[in-house]
mmCIF file of C-alpha atoms in Angstrom:
data_model
loop_
_atom_site.group_PDB
_atom_site.id
_atom_site.type_symbol
_atom_site.label_atom_id
_atom_site.label_comp_id
_atom_site.label_asym_id
_atom_site.label_seq_id
_atom_site.Cartn_x
_atom_site.Cartn_y
_atom_site.Cartn_z
ATOM 1 C CA MET A 1 6.696 21.590 22.473
ATOM 2 C CA SER A 2 4.521 24.254 20.898
ATOM 3 C CA ALA A 3 8.069 25.876 20.023
ATOM 4 C CA LEU A 4 9.285 22.707 18.336
ATOM 5 C CA ARG A 5 6.155 22.473 16.295
ATOM 6 C CA ALA A 6 6.933 25.908 14.699
ATOM 7 C CA VAL A 7 10.455 24.481 13.620
ATOM 8 C CA GLU A 8 10.930 24.579 9.959
ATOM 9 C CA LEU A 9 12.120 21.536 8.605
ATOM 10 C CA PRO A 10 12.592 20.232 4.889
ATOM 11 C CA ALA A 11 9.412 19.279 3.681
ATOM 12 C CA GLN A 12 10.796 15.739 2.389
ATOM 13 C CA ALA A 13 13.828 13.889 3.153
ATOM 14 C CA PRO A 14 14.429 10.211 2.848
ATOM 15 C CA LEU A 15 14.314 8.194 5.920
ATOM 16 C CA GLY A 16 18.142 7.756 5.899
ATOM 17 C CA GLY A 17 18.795 11.163 4.814
ATOM 18 C CA HIS A 18 19.019 13.235 7.628
ATOM 19 C CA GLY A 19 22.215 14.775 9.429
ATOM 20 C CA SER A 20 23.254 11.875 11.477
ATOM 21 C CA ASP A 21 24.652 13.998 14.071
ATOM 22 C CA LEU A 22 21.530 15.800 14.537
ATOM 23 C CA ALA A 23 19.494 12.814 14.642
ATOM 24 C CA ASP A 24 21.777 11.036 17.097
ATOM 25 C CA GLY A 25 21.875 14.040 19.408
ATOM 26 C CA LEU A 26 18.125 14.022 19.310
ATOM 27 C CA VAL A 27 17.854 10.293 19.952
ATOM 28 C CA ALA A 28 20.201 10.362 22.789
ATOM 29 C CA ARG A 29 18.090 13.237 24.398
ATOM 30 C CA ALA A 30 14.738 11.333 23.655
ATOM 31 C CA LYS A 31 16.391 8.282 25.343
ATOM 32 C CA GLU A 32 16.834 10.191 28.474
ATOM 33 C CA GLY A 33 13.110 11.212 28.524
ATOM 34 C CA ASP A 34 13.236 14.277 26.534
ATOM 35 C CA ARG A 35 9.844 14.562 24.924
ATOM 36 C CA ASP A 36 10.735 17.566 23.015
ATOM 37 C CA ALA A 37 13.705 15.906 21.428
ATOM 38 C CA PHE A 38 11.479 12.952 20.198
ATOM 39 C CA GLU A 39 8.865 15.298 18.762
ATOM 40 C CA HIS A 40 11.706 17.003 16.834
ATOM 41 C CA LEU A 41 12.591 13.615 15.387
ATOM 42 C CA VAL A 42 8.923 13.121 14.498
ATOM 43 C CA LEU A 43 9.138 16.449 12.360
ATOM 44 C CA LEU A 44 12.431 15.422 11.110
ATOM 45 C CA THR A 45 11.438 11.884 9.716
ATOM 46 C CA SER A 46 7.577 12.194 9.183
ATOM 47 C CA PRO A 47 7.703 13.141 5.608
ATOM 48 C CA ALA A 48 9.867 10.133 4.624
ATOM 49 C CA CYS A 49 7.934 7.834 7.117
ATOM 50 C CA TYR A 50 4.593 8.946 5.725
ATOM 51 C CA ALA A 51 5.850 8.421 2.086
ATOM 52 C CA LEU A 52 6.926 4.835 2.857
ATOM 53 C CA ALA A 53 3.675 4.159 4.754
ATOM 54 C CA LEU A 54 1.640 5.491 1.891
ATOM 55 C CA ARG A 55 3.542 3.377 -0.640
ATOM 56 C CA LEU A 56 3.257 0.280 1.547
ATOM 57 C CA VAL A 57 -0.610 0.459 2.264
ATOM 58 C CA GLY A 58 -1.766 2.310 -0.981
ATOM 59 C CA ASN A 59 -4.000 5.100 0.749
ATOM 60 C CA GLU A 60 -3.882 7.963 2.747
ATOM 61 C CA HIS A 61 -6.243 6.839 5.597
ATOM 62 C CA ASP A 62 -4.338 3.753 6.423
ATOM 63 C CA ALA A 63 -0.980 5.584 5.948
ATOM 64 C CA ARG A 64 -1.907 7.941 8.578
ATOM 65 C CA ASP A 65 -2.760 5.075 10.992
ATOM 66 C CA VAL A 66 0.592 3.331 10.149
ATOM 67 C CA VAL A 67 2.597 6.563 10.794
ATOM 68 C CA GLN A 68 0.884 7.239 13.981
ATOM 69 C CA ASP A 69 1.354 3.559 15.047
ATOM 70 C CA ALA A 70 4.978 3.544 14.089
ATOM 71 C CA TYR A 71 5.943 6.610 15.995
ATOM 72 C CA LEU A 72 3.987 5.346 19.067
ATOM 73 C CA ARG A 73 5.925 2.062 18.997
ATOM 74 C CA ALA A 74 9.098 3.923 18.392
ATOM 75 C CA PHE A 75 8.393 6.141 21.339
ATOM 76 C CA LYS A 76 7.581 3.152 23.589
ATOM 77 C CA GLY A 77 10.533 1.123 22.322
ATOM 78 C CA LEU A 78 13.173 3.889 22.266
ATOM 79 C CA ARG A 79 14.896 2.820 25.325
ATOM 80 C CA LYS A 80 15.557 -0.583 23.688
ATOM 81 C CA PHE A 81 17.027 1.209 20.703
ATOM 82 C CA ARG A 82 20.700 0.284 20.920
ATOM 83 C CA GLY A 83 21.916 2.544 17.974
ATOM 84 C CA ASP A 84 23.432 -0.386 16.092
ATOM 85 C CA ALA A 85 21.468 1.068 12.976
ATOM 86 C CA SER A 86 20.579 4.731 12.420
ATOM 87 C CA PHE A 87 17.312 5.913 13.979
ATOM 88 C CA SER A 88 16.154 6.277 10.455
ATOM 89 C CA THR A 89 16.686 2.656 9.599
ATOM 90 C CA TRP A 90 15.051 1.451 12.821
ATOM 91 C CA LEU A 91 12.076 3.692 12.094
ATOM 92 C CA HIS A 92 11.890 2.369 8.532
ATOM 93 C CA ARG A 93 11.744 -1.282 9.929
ATOM 94 C CA ILE A 94 8.985 -0.151 12.520
ATOM 95 C CA THR A 95 7.077 1.418 9.867
ATOM 96 C CA VAL A 96 7.026 -1.751 7.747
ATOM 97 C CA ASN A 97 6.227 -3.826 10.561
ATOM 98 C CA CYS A 98 3.264 -1.520 11.368
ATOM 99 C CA ALA A 99 2.220 -1.487 7.709
ATOM 100 C CA ALA A 100 2.171 -5.376 7.540
ATOM 101 C CA SER A 101 0.178 -5.472 10.741
ATOM 102 C CA HIS A 102 -2.357 -2.982 9.542
ATOM 103 C CA LEU A 103 -2.721 -4.712 6.326
ATOM 104 C CA GLU A 104 -3.178 -8.008 7.923
ATOM 105 C CA ARG A 105 -6.027 -6.379 10.058
ATOM 106 C CA ARG A 106 -7.438 -4.744 7.093
ATOM 107 C CA ALA A 107 -7.366 -7.952 5.115
ATOM 108 C CA ARG A 108 -9.139 -9.842 7.973
ATOM 109 C CA SER A 109 -11.872 -7.268 8.257
ATOM 110 C CA SER A 110 -12.387 -7.003 4.460
ATOM 111 C CA HIS A 111 -11.549 -10.360 3.455
ATOM 112 C CA ASP A 112 -14.066 -10.641 0.454
ATOM 113 C CA LEU A 113 -13.063 -7.385 -1.001
ATOM 114 C CA LEU A 114 -9.199 -8.458 -0.921
ATOM 115 C CA ASP A 115 -10.038 -11.764 -2.638
ATOM 116 C CA ASP A 116 -11.812 -9.795 -5.421
ATOM 117 C CA VAL A 117 -8.737 -7.942 -5.968
ATOM 118 C CA ALA A 118 -6.313 -10.748 -5.606
ATOM 119 C CA ASP A 119 -8.313 -13.213 -7.569
ATOM 120 C CA SER A 120 -9.106 -11.002 -10.645
ATOM 121 C CA GLY A 121 -5.447 -11.335 -11.729
ATOM 122 C CA ASN A 122 -6.230 -8.514 -13.926
ATOM 123 C CA LEU A 123 -5.595 -5.082 -12.841
ATOM 124 C CA VAL A 124 -6.060 -3.594 -16.329
ATOM 125 C CA ASP A 125 -8.901 -1.202 -16.699
ATOM 126 C CA SER A 126 -10.200 -2.054 -20.074
ATOM 127 C CA THR A 127 -12.745 0.557 -20.186
ATOM 128 C CA ALA A 128 -10.450 3.437 -19.643
ATOM 129 C CA GLU A 129 -9.649 5.542 -22.778
ATOM 130 C CA ARG A 130 -5.950 6.516 -22.984
ATOM 131 C CA ASP A 131 -4.877 9.406 -24.799
ATOM 132 C CA PRO A 132 -1.523 8.628 -26.751
ATOM 133 C CA GLU A 133 0.026 11.853 -25.805
ATOM 134 C CA ARG A 134 -0.729 11.392 -22.051
ATOM 135 C CA VAL A 135 0.514 7.740 -22.389
ATOM 136 C CA ALA A 136 3.887 9.082 -23.888
ATOM 137 C CA SER A 137 4.445 11.201 -20.895
ATOM 138 C CA SER A 138 6.832 9.946 -18.237
ATOM 139 C CA ALA A 139 5.267 11.948 -15.434
ATOM 140 C CA ASP A 140 1.945 10.302 -16.345
ATOM 141 C CA ASP A 141 3.438 6.991 -16.417
ATOM 142 C CA ARG A 142 4.611 7.408 -12.804
ATOM 143 C CA GLU A 143 1.238 8.671 -11.748
ATOM 144 C CA ARG A 144 -0.285 5.643 -13.249
ATOM 145 C CA LEU A 145 2.307 3.509 -11.696
ATOM 146 C CA VAL A 146 1.370 4.819 -8.189
ATOM 147 C CA GLU A 147 -2.265 4.097 -9.070
ATOM 148 C CA ALA A 148 -1.507 0.578 -10.252
ATOM 149 C CA LEU A 149 0.688 0.056 -7.155
ATOM 150 C CA ALA A 150 -2.102 1.172 -4.922
ATOM 151 C CA GLU A 151 -4.376 -1.536 -6.634
ATOM 152 C CA LEU A 152 -2.075 -4.308 -6.116
ATOM 153 C CA PRO A 153 -2.787 -7.110 -3.588
ATOM 154 C CA ASP A 154 -0.893 -6.025 -0.465
ATOM 155 C CA GLN A 155 1.563 -8.817 -0.307
ATOM 156 C CA LEU A 156 2.844 -7.984 -3.769
ATOM 157 C CA ARG A 157 2.753 -4.225 -3.053
ATOM 158 C CA MET A 158 4.834 -4.491 -0.108
ATOM 159 C CA VAL A 159 7.535 -6.508 -1.710
ATOM 160 C CA VAL A 160 7.785 -4.544 -4.872
ATOM 161 C CA VAL A 161 8.042 -1.163 -2.960
ATOM 162 C CA LEU A 162 10.715 -2.464 -0.657
ATOM 163 C CA ARG A 163 12.721 -3.907 -3.410
ATOM 164 C CA ASP A 164 12.162 -1.468 -6.391
ATOM 165 C CA VAL A 165 11.512 1.744 -4.512
ATOM 166 C CA TYR A 166 13.476 1.221 -1.436
ATOM 167 C CA ASP A 167 16.133 -0.769 -2.980
ATOM 168 C CA LEU A 168 16.116 -3.312 0.029
ATOM 169 C CA PRO A 169 17.867 -6.690 -0.627
ATOM 170 C CA HIS A 170 15.664 -9.730 -0.937
ATOM 171 C CA LYS A 171 17.135 -11.090 2.347
ATOM 172 C CA GLU A 172 16.155 -7.835 4.371
ATOM 173 C CA ILE A 173 12.775 -7.878 2.645
ATOM 174 C CA ALA A 174 12.241 -11.529 3.626
ATOM 175 C CA LYS A 175 13.209 -10.828 7.192
ATOM 176 C CA GLN A 176 11.003 -7.843 7.560
ATOM 177 C CA LEU A 177 7.933 -9.422 6.113
ATOM 178 C CA GLY A 178 8.560 -12.908 7.695
ATOM 179 C CA ILE A 179 8.534 -14.744 4.404
ATOM 180 C CA SER A 180 11.299 -16.776 2.578
ATOM 181 C CA GLN A 181 13.613 -15.068 0.114
ATOM 182 C CA THR A 182 12.031 -17.411 -2.573
ATOM 183 C CA ALA A 183 8.617 -16.171 -1.695
ATOM 184 C CA ALA A 184 9.944 -12.477 -1.954
ATOM 185 C CA LYS A 185 11.232 -13.179 -5.365
ATOM 186 C CA VAL A 186 8.302 -14.740 -6.778
ATOM 187 C CA ARG A 187 6.069 -12.015 -5.223
ATOM 188 C CA LEU A 188 8.453 -9.290 -6.817
ATOM 189 C CA HIS A 189 8.024 -10.836 -10.307
ATOM 190 C CA ARG A 190 4.234 -11.118 -9.881
ATOM 191 C CA ALA A 191 3.989 -7.618 -8.725
ATOM 192 C CA ARG A 192 6.150 -6.124 -11.577
ATOM 193 C CA ARG A 193 4.149 -8.130 -14.087
ATOM 194 C CA LYS A 194 0.895 -6.972 -13.009
ATOM 195 C CA LEU A 195 2.181 -3.220 -13.049
ATOM 196 C CA GLN A 196 3.671 -3.841 -16.440
ATOM 197 C CA ASP A 197 0.090 -5.103 -17.658
ATOM 198 C CA ARG A 198 -1.518 -2.267 -16.064
ATOM 199 C CA LEU A 199 1.138 0.408 -17.299
ATOM 200 C CA PHE A 200 1.221 -0.675 -20.854
ATOM 201 C CA ALA A 201 -2.460 -1.936 -21.330
ATOM 202 C CA GLY A 202 -4.059 -0.751 -24.549
ATOM 203 C CA ARG A 203 -0.812 0.940 -25.526
ATOM 204 C CA SER A 204 0.587 0.507 -29.033
ATOM 205 C CA PRO A 205 3.822 -1.390 -28.919
ATOM 206 C CA ALA A 206 5.560 1.339 -30.834
ATOM 207 C CA LEU A 207 4.928 3.800 -27.722
ATOM 208 C CA ASP A 208 6.402 1.357 -25.406
ATOM 209 C CA LEU A 209 9.626 1.594 -26.921
ATOM 210 C CA THR A 210 10.117 5.115 -27.893
ATOM 211 C CA SER A 211 13.915 4.873 -27.647
ATOM 212 C CA THR A 212 13.940 2.227 -30.518
ATOM 213 C CA PRO A 213 13.826 3.055 -34.140
ATOM 214 C CA ALA A 214 10.146 3.411 -35.443
ATOM 215 C CA GLY A 215 8.637 0.327 -36.875
ATOM 216 C CA ARG A 216 11.331 -2.035 -35.536
ATOM 217 C CA VAL A 217 9.233 -3.715 -32.918
ATOM 218 C CA PRO A 218 6.379 -5.254 -35.040
ATOM 219 C CA LEU A 219 4.503 -6.891 -32.086
ATOM 220 C CA MET B 1 5.731 -12.174 -25.622
ATOM 221 C CA THR B 2 3.147 -14.636 -26.261
ATOM 222 C CA GLY B 3 5.139 -16.832 -28.622
ATOM 223 C CA GLY B 4 5.338 -14.717 -31.742
ATOM 224 C CA ARG B 5 8.899 -13.980 -33.000
ATOM 225 C CA GLY B 6 10.138 -11.380 -35.258
ATOM 226 C CA ARG B 7 13.691 -11.831 -36.954
ATOM 227 C CA GLY B 8 15.465 -9.604 -39.400
ATOM 228 C CA ALA B 9 14.173 -6.293 -38.503
ATOM 229 C CA GLY B 10 17.202 -4.648 -40.062
ATOM 230 C CA PRO B 11 20.705 -2.931 -38.919
ATOM 231 C CA GLY B 12 18.999 -0.412 -36.767
ATOM 232 C CA ALA B 13 17.262 -3.202 -34.743
ATOM 233 C CA MET B 14 20.396 -4.881 -34.360
ATOM 234 C CA ARG B 15 22.059 -1.948 -32.745
ATOM 235 C CA TRP B 16 19.218 -1.613 -30.321
ATOM 236 C CA VAL B 17 19.675 -5.381 -29.659
ATOM 237 C CA SER B 18 23.232 -4.883 -28.801
ATOM 238 C CA SER B 19 22.140 -2.445 -26.153
ATOM 239 C CA LEU B 20 20.359 -5.248 -24.538
ATOM 240 C CA ARG B 21 23.011 -7.726 -24.880
ATOM 241 C CA ARG B 22 25.011 -6.740 -21.731
ATOM 242 C CA PRO B 23 22.421 -7.523 -19.097
ATOM 243 C CA ILE B 24 20.998 -10.443 -20.877
ATOM 244 C CA ALA B 25 24.655 -11.683 -21.188
ATOM 245 C CA ARG B 26 25.224 -11.377 -17.382
ATOM 246 C CA ALA B 27 22.140 -13.060 -16.604
ATOM 247 C CA ALA B 28 21.472 -15.778 -19.139
ATOM 248 C CA GLY B 29 23.591 -18.089 -17.229
ATOM 249 C CA SER B 30 21.263 -18.127 -14.284
ATOM 250 C CA VAL B 31 18.224 -18.266 -16.671
ATOM 251 C CA GLY B 32 19.909 -21.251 -18.382
ATOM 252 C CA SER B 33 20.524 -22.871 -15.053
ATOM 253 C CA LEU B 34 16.670 -22.655 -14.127
ATOM 254 C CA SER B 35 15.438 -24.235 -17.427
ATOM 255 C CA TRP B 36 17.876 -25.131 -20.060
ATOM 256 C CA ARG B 37 20.842 -27.327 -20.429
ATOM 257 C CA ARG B 38 23.222 -27.355 -23.464
ATOM 258 C CA GLY B 39 21.632 -29.226 -26.226
ATOM 259 C CA ALA B 40 18.053 -28.714 -24.695
ATOM 260 C CA PRO B 41 15.377 -27.319 -26.996
ATOM 261 C CA GLU B 42 15.415 -23.473 -27.364
ATOM 262 C CA PRO B 43 13.493 -21.722 -24.465
ATOM 263 C CA SER B 44 10.015 -20.342 -25.428
ATOM 264 C CA CYS B 45 8.972 -16.609 -24.945
ATOM 265 C CA GLN B 46 6.956 -17.600 -21.986
ATOM 266 C CA ASP B 47 10.196 -19.240 -20.496
ATOM 267 C CA VAL B 48 12.199 -16.085 -21.171
ATOM 268 C CA ALA B 49 9.200 -14.166 -19.492
ATOM 269 C CA ALA B 50 9.470 -16.050 -16.366
ATOM 270 C CA ALA B 51 13.306 -15.362 -16.307
ATOM 271 C CA LEU B 52 12.983 -11.655 -16.634
ATOM 272 C CA PRO B 53 13.908 -10.832 -13.105
ATOM 273 C CA LEU B 54 17.153 -12.796 -13.432
ATOM 274 C CA ILE B 55 17.996 -11.118 -16.580
ATOM 275 C CA LEU B 56 17.579 -7.872 -14.969
ATOM 276 C CA GLU B 57 19.384 -8.674 -11.828
ATOM 277 C CA GLY B 58 22.255 -10.259 -13.726
ATOM 278 C CA GLY B 59 23.889 -13.563 -13.449
ATOM 279 C CA SER B 60 27.254 -15.073 -13.872
ATOM 280 C CA GLU B 61 27.751 -16.161 -17.702
ATOM 281 C CA ALA B 62 25.781 -16.136 -20.742
ATOM 282 C CA ALA B 63 23.430 -19.061 -21.990
ATOM 283 C CA SER B 64 23.879 -18.653 -25.535
ATOM 284 C CA VAL B 65 20.604 -20.229 -26.269
ATOM 285 C CA THR B 66 18.763 -17.534 -24.086
ATOM 286 C CA ILE B 67 20.787 -14.695 -25.785
ATOM 287 C CA ALA B 68 19.999 -16.053 -29.087
ATOM 288 C CA HIS B 69 16.361 -16.168 -28.267
ATOM 289 C CA VAL B 70 15.973 -12.780 -27.006
ATOM 290 C CA GLN B 71 18.218 -11.317 -29.733
ATOM 291 C CA GLY B 72 16.011 -12.944 -32.431
ATOM 292 C CA CYS B 73 12.816 -12.264 -30.826
ATOM 293 C CA LEU B 74 11.588 -8.880 -30.984
ATOM 294 C CA ALA B 75 8.617 -9.607 -28.772
ATOM 295 C CA CYS B 76 10.994 -10.796 -26.005
ATOM 296 C CA GLN B 77 12.993 -7.692 -26.568
ATOM 297 C CA ALA B 78 9.898 -5.587 -26.251
ATOM 298 C CA GLU B 79 8.804 -7.518 -23.170
ATOM 299 C CA LEU B 80 12.042 -7.066 -21.674
ATOM 300 C CA ALA B 81 12.291 -3.186 -22.394
ATOM 301 C CA ARG B 82 8.778 -2.971 -20.717
ATOM 302 C CA TYR B 83 9.732 -4.710 -17.632
ATOM 303 C CA ARG B 84 12.895 -2.573 -17.298
ATOM 304 C CA LYS B 85 10.748 0.476 -17.754
ATOM 305 C CA VAL B 86 8.569 -0.618 -14.858
ATOM 306 C CA VAL B 87 11.440 -1.242 -12.572
ATOM 307 C CA ARG B 88 12.991 2.107 -13.684
ATOM 308 C CA LEU B 89 9.913 4.012 -12.957
ATOM 309 C CA LEU B 90 9.632 2.292 -9.491
ATOM 310 C CA HIS B 91 13.215 3.371 -8.813
ATOM 311 C CA GLN B 92 12.357 6.851 -9.681
ATOM 312 C CA LEU B 93 9.339 6.897 -7.214
ATOM 313 C CA GLN B 94 11.791 7.074 -4.262
ATOM 314 C CA ALA B 95 12.894 10.523 -5.345
ATOM 315 C CA THR B 96 9.320 11.624 -5.753
ATOM 316 C CA GLU B 97 8.438 14.090 -2.901
ATOM 317 C CA ILE B 98 5.251 13.157 -0.945
ATOM 318 C CA GLU B 99 3.942 15.947 1.261
ATOM 319 C CA PRO B 100 2.161 14.627 4.140
ATOM 320 C CA PRO B 101 -1.345 15.805 4.365
ATOM 321 C CA PRO B 102 -2.258 18.361 7.011
ATOM 322 C CA GLY B 103 -2.826 16.875 10.374
ATOM 323 C CA VAL B 104 -0.550 13.807 10.075
ATOM 324 C CA VAL B 105 2.188 15.210 12.329
ATOM 325 C CA ALA B 106 -0.249 16.964 14.640
ATOM 326 C CA GLY B 107 -2.069 13.594 14.950
ATOM 327 C CA VAL B 108 1.074 11.757 15.851
ATOM 328 C CA LEU B 109 2.237 14.409 18.378
ATOM 329 C CA SER B 110 -1.043 14.466 20.155
ATOM 330 C CA SER B 111 -1.172 10.610 20.025
ATOM 331 C CA LEU B 112 2.411 10.708 21.578
ATOM 332 C CA GLU B 113 1.133 13.135 24.211
ATOM 333 C CA ALA B 114 -1.634 10.892 25.147
ATOM 334 C CA ALA B 115 0.701 8.039 25.374
ATOM 335 C CA ALA B 116 3.048 10.026 27.543
ATOM 336 C CA SER B 117 0.148 10.913 29.846
ATOM 337 C CA ARG B 118 -1.030 7.427 30.029
ATOM 338 C CA HIS B 119 2.576 6.217 30.962
ATOM 339 C CA MET B 120 2.822 8.809 33.555
ATOM 340 C CA ILE B 121 -0.428 7.848 35.086
ATOM 341 C CA ARG B 122 0.531 4.124 35.013
ATOM 342 C CA SER B 123 4.019 5.105 36.494
ATOM 343 C CA LEU B 124 2.065 6.918 39.180
ATOM 344 C CA LEU B 125 -0.176 4.110 39.808
ATOM 345 C CA THR B 126 2.503 1.666 39.870
ATOM 346 C CA GLY B 127 4.238 3.898 42.413
ATOM 347 C CA ARG B 128 1.438 3.879 44.589
ATOM 348 C CA ARG B 129 0.950 0.151 44.226
ATOM 349 C CA VAL B 130 4.671 -0.106 45.408
ATOM 350 C CA ALA B 131 4.108 2.192 48.220
ATOM 351 C CA TYR B 132 1.014 0.402 49.401
ATOM 352 C CA GLY B 133 2.558 -2.871 49.142
ATOM 353 C CA THR B 134 5.583 -1.688 51.110
ATOM 354 C CA ALA B 135 3.315 -0.361 53.817
ATOM 355 C CA VAL B 136 1.380 -3.443 54.222
ATOM 356 C CA LEU B 137 4.667 -5.454 54.287
ATOM 357 C CA ALA B 138 5.975 -3.174 56.831
ATOM 358 C CA ALA B 139 2.726 -3.361 59.045
ATOM 359 C CA GLY B 140 2.887 -7.098 58.728
ATOM 360 C CA GLY B 141 6.303 -7.412 59.760
ATOM 361 C CA ALA B 142 5.785 -5.092 62.610
ATOM 362 C CA ALA B 143 2.760 -7.143 63.901
ATOM 363 C CA THR B 144 4.875 -10.456 63.461
ATOM 364 C CA GLY B 145 7.762 -8.727 65.466
ATOM 365 C CA LEU B 146 5.229 -7.871 68.251
ATOM 366 C CA VAL B 147 3.859 -11.254 68.534
ATOM 367 C CA ALA B 148 7.246 -12.827 68.518
ATOM 368 C CA LEU B 149 8.409 -10.379 71.076
ATOM 369 C CA ALA B 150 5.514 -11.329 73.378
ATOM 370 C CA ARG B 151 6.233 -14.969 72.906
ATOM 371 C CA THR B 152 9.799 -14.654 73.543
ATOM 372 C CA ARG B 153 8.904 -12.776 76.780
ATOM 373 C CA SER B 154 6.458 -15.500 77.843
ATOM 374 C CA ARG B 155 9.192 -18.085 77.914
ATOM 375 C CA VAL B 156 11.846 -16.109 79.921
ATOM 376 C CA PRO B 157 11.813 -17.060 83.681
ATOM 377 C CA GLY B 158 10.578 -14.017 85.834
ATOM 378 C CA GLY B 159 9.016 -12.827 82.870
ATOM 379 C CA LEU B 160 5.374 -11.922 82.508
ATOM 380 C CA GLY B 161 3.140 -14.913 83.733
ATOM 381 C CA SER B 162 6.153 -17.079 84.773
ATOM 382 C CA GLY B 163 6.398 -15.637 88.211
ATOM 383 C CA VAL B 164 2.916 -16.674 89.209
ATOM 384 C CA LEU B 165 3.494 -20.322 88.207
ATOM 385 C CA ALA B 166 6.794 -20.262 90.202
ATOM 386 C CA GLY B 167 5.286 -18.864 93.287
ATOM 387 C CA GLY B 168 2.850 -21.906 93.637
ATOM 388 C CA THR B 169 -0.050 -19.950 94.205
ATOM 389 C CA VAL B 170 -1.812 -21.743 91.376
ATOM 390 C CA GLY B 171 -1.348 -25.101 89.667
ATOM 391 C CA PRO B 172 -2.793 -28.640 90.017
ATOM 392 C CA ALA B 173 0.544 -30.335 90.639
ATOM 393 C CA ARG B 174 1.321 -28.295 93.613
ATOM 394 C CA THR B 175 -2.084 -28.840 95.179
ATOM 395 C CA ALA B 176 -1.759 -32.643 94.559
ATOM 396 C CA GLY B 177 1.541 -32.710 96.617
ATOM 397 C CA GLN B 178 0.207 -30.801 99.466
ATOM 398 C CA ALA B 179 -2.673 -33.375 99.600
#
C-alpha cells in the first residue's frame, strides 16, 4: 500500500479520461479483494472526483467529506459493480449521490442560513468595486464565476454544474438528482440567470460585448 | 432586457446580429411553441428572456416573430450574448484543473483502511457466530439423538427394563392373578 502511494500519477484527469485498460484491470483486481488495486484507482481518479465534489458542494471542507464518502461507497459496493459503464462513470454517479446527500444533511443542519441565501434572490455584491480591467479579463471572469457558483443555492448549483460543466443530458441529471426533467430545466435556467446577474453586475454593457463593434449596444 | 429596444444601430450591428441568427433561428420554433402563435402579439423582452435556454439549445424551426424581436432589440441581443457567455465560461470550467488539497487522498486511503479493518472484524465475528451456532446445533442434535436412542431401546423387547416386567417379578396385574 505504501508503495502505491508513491506512484506518480497525472495531477488532473477527467473522471472518464483514464486509460480504460488500466482502470479495467484495476477494477477487476479490486473486485477480487485486492486493496492495493483499489487504492491505485483512488489515486487515479481522485483529482477528478475532488473537482466534481468541489463544484457540486461549493467549498473545500464539504468536498473532502463527499470524496471520502464516495470512495467508501464505491469500495463497499464494488462487488455489485457490473461494468456496464466505466468505473469513472460509476464513480461520477456515486459522487453526485454523495454530494446530494451531503447537501441535504447540510441544509437540514443549517436551514436558516440556506433560506437566507435562497430567498435573497440576489447574489449580487453591490458593495464590491470592480476594476474594469479585471472585469475584462476572461480568467477573472472564470474566477468570479466559480465564486458565484459557490454562492448559488445547492439545488441550482448541482444542476448547472452537471449540465454546463459536465455536459450531462437533462434526463440523466433528473435521474441522478431524483427530480423531473422539467424541474431540472427550470433550475438550470434560474441558475444561469443568477450567475449572469452576478457576473455582469455593475459592468458597463459595452464591456459585456467586447466582440461587438463599440457603441452598438446602447443599453 | 427590461423592455427597452434599440433599433437601427447601423450596418455593423446588423453583421453582428447575423451571427446570432443561426441559433435563434434553430430555437425560435420552440420558443414560439411556448408562448406565441401566428398572428399573436410580438413577444416582449421578458418573454424572450424566459426562452433563452431554448434559444441556446436549439429548436426545430424559426418563429419569425421571435427572430424579428431579437434582431431588432439590442437589449435582447445583449442579454443573449451575456447568457451565452455564462454558459461558455461554465463549459470552460471542466478543463480547469483543480488540485486536491494535501491530505484528501491520504484521508480517503485511511478511511478505506479503517473500513476494511471493520469489515474484517465483522467477518471474523460473523464467522465466530456461525461457528458457535453450528456447535450449538450439533450439541443439540447429539442430545436429541441420545434421547431418541434411549427411548427406542426402552421399547424393544428384551431391552433395558422390559425384561424385568416380562419376568413377572413386579407388577400389580400379576399379583392380582395369583390372588
